[in-house]
Amino acid sequence: MTGTLAAFVFLFPKASLDRQLAQDAPVTAATLAYLTLMTHASPGDQALHILLARKALQAGNLTLAERALAPWPDGAIGASTAIVSLRLTIHKVALLATAPDSAARRDAIARYRRSVMRAAPLLPLPDLLAQARIGLGLGLYDTAVALSSEVLRRATTTRDRTSAFRLGIDSLLASGDPEAALRFAIRETQRMMPPSAMLWRTLFHLSIQAGKPGSAARYAQSWYQLADSPAQRRKAFDAVVEAYLSAGRPDIALQTARTLLPGMHQDRSLWRRMTRLALSANQPRLAAHYARLLVGLPESGP
């Protein structure tokens, strides 16, 4: 092996090869051959194997890229994060190189999914979130949800929790299952997510999409309680009303709206909404009361 390497360096000067390695120039066969010999001479050098894998991937040689990382298979003790992430990149590129709806695509999906789930406990949170986004982009919705749940389990910041929460929901919505998205959101809310206006707003919209207007109305009221501006309170107020109307309960919509009125910025658009709501609830006297406020007349007893 030493003689082969020496002969190779004689034929292809090391300084020239080193310049190629240091630059983003197209990778040549000589570069790959040189790096392959170097990895044979230093089988335990992870940095060298990673360099070979990256250059092979850059050249489109996926077989060589995988072979370079073979000493550290999935789940191997001592494999660096760089090796784990690079292997996932190789599997993703291999997946995208297959024909859609082919047996090769299905095999590549299974291999990528298996690899990413094994790697999940080893990946730092930014990489784990990145893999969840990749899963969503590839249409691997169950994988994206599983990775999002792993981030939520490990996250220590509101930013990471919110990103993972949103990714899990988006993945299930993309799969065409709003009820599953709602179940995911409720489960993670109970486990990991602190109450916030954003959270209740999200649960409101998911409940509407899942065809659960009663739940949507309750979440909208929680949203209203935590809204931090008049504009947000108005949106939450309207959400409460629309949810109860969707449930076929204009009477409860009116009753609830009246309890929320003291916290509202009272303007003509609000009185117009209350007038119409009272009419839909078959309360003509209340409708007349709100109509007077709408046109600027003195209040009458509701």
CSV table of N, CA and C in Angstrom, one decimal, residues 1 3 6 11 13 20 30 33-34 48 57 94 108 140 148 157 162-163 173-174 216 222 233 250 267 282 294:
chain,number,residue,atom,x,y,z
A,1,MET,N,0.8,-1.2,0.0
A,1,MET,CA,0.0,0.0,0.0
A,1,MET,C,0.9,1.3,0.0
A,3,GLY,N,3.9,1.6,-1.2
A,3,GLY,CA,4.5,1.7,-2.5
A,3,GLY,C,3.5,2.3,-3.5
A,6,ALA,N,3.1,5.9,-2.9
A,6,ALA,CA,4.2,6.7,-3.3
A,6,ALA,C,4.2,6.9,-4.8
A,11,LEU,N,3.2,10.2,-9.7
A,11,LEU,CA,2.5,10.5,-11.0
A,11,LEU,C,1.6,11.8,-10.9
A,13,PRO,N,1.5,14.9,-8.5
A,13,PRO,CA,2.1,15.6,-7.4
A,13,PRO,C,1.1,16.0,-6.4
A,20,GLN,N,-6.5,21.1,-5.3
A,20,GLN,CA,-7.8,20.7,-5.7
A,20,GLN,C,-8.7,20.5,-4.5
A,30,ALA,N,-8.4,11.5,-10.3
A,30,ALA,CA,-7.2,11.4,-9.5
A,30,ALA,C,-7.4,11.8,-8.1
A,33,ALA,N,-9.1,8.9,-6.3
A,33,ALA,CA,-8.1,7.8,-6.1
A,33,ALA,C,-7.1,8.1,-5.0
A,34,TYR,N,-6.6,9.3,-5.0
A,34,TYR,CA,-5.6,9.7,-4.0
A,34,TYR,C,-6.2,9.6,-2.6
A,48,LEU,N,-10.5,12.1,7.3
A,48,LEU,CA,-10.1,11.8,6.0
A,48,LEU,C,-11.2,11.0,5.2
A,57,LEU,N,-19.3,12.5,-3.2
A,57,LEU,CA,-20.7,13.0,-3.3
A,57,LEU,C,-20.7,14.1,-4.3
A,94,ALA,N,-29.4,9.8,-3.0
A,94,ALA,CA,-29.7,8.5,-3.7
A,94,ALA,C,-31.2,8.4,-3.9
A,108,ALA,N,-35.3,3.1,-1.5
A,108,ALA,CA,-34.5,4.3,-1.1
A,108,ALA,C,-35.2,5.0,0.1
A,140,LEU,N,-42.3,12.5,3.2
A,140,LEU,CA,-42.2,11.4,4.2
A,140,LEU,C,-42.9,12.0,5.5
A,148,SER,N,-40.1,15.6,14.5
A,148,SER,CA,-40.6,16.8,15.2
A,148,SER,C,-40.9,16.5,16.7
A,157,THR,N,-35.8,25.4,24.5
A,157,THR,CA,-36.1,26.8,24.2
A,157,THR,C,-37.5,26.9,23.5
A,162,THR,N,-41.4,25.7,19.3
A,162,THR,CA,-42.4,26.2,18.3
A,162,THR,C,-42.1,25.7,16.9
A,163,SER,N,-40.9,25.7,16.5
A,163,SER,CA,-40.5,25.2,15.2
A,163,SER,C,-40.9,23.8,15.0
A,173,LEU,N,-50.9,18.0,8.1
A,173,LEU,CA,-51.8,18.7,7.2
A,173,LEU,C,-51.5,18.4,5.7
A,174,ALA,N,-50.2,18.4,5.4
A,174,ALA,CA,-49.7,18.0,4.1
A,174,ALA,C,-50.1,16.6,3.7
A,216,ALA,N,-63.3,24.4,18.4
A,216,ALA,CA,-62.7,25.7,17.8
A,216,ALA,C,-63.2,26.9,18.6
A,222,SER,N,-59.9,30.9,24.5
A,222,SER,CA,-58.6,31.0,25.2
A,222,SER,C,-57.6,31.9,24.4
A,233,ARG,N,-57.3,40.7,19.7
A,233,ARG,CA,-58.6,40.4,20.4
A,233,ARG,C,-59.8,40.4,19.4
A,250,PRO,N,-76.2,30.1,16.9
A,250,PRO,CA,-76.1,31.6,16.9
A,250,PRO,C,-76.5,32.1,18.3
A,267,ASP,N,-66.2,49.9,18.0
A,267,ASP,CA,-66.3,50.8,16.9
A,267,ASP,C,-67.5,50.4,16.0
A,282,ASN,N,-82.2,35.6,16.4
A,282,ASN,CA,-83.6,35.9,16.5
A,282,ASN,C,-83.9,36.7,17.8
A,294,LEU,N,-74.6,51.5,16.2
A,294,LEU,CA,-73.9,51.6,14.9
A,294,LEU,C,-74.1,52.9,14.2
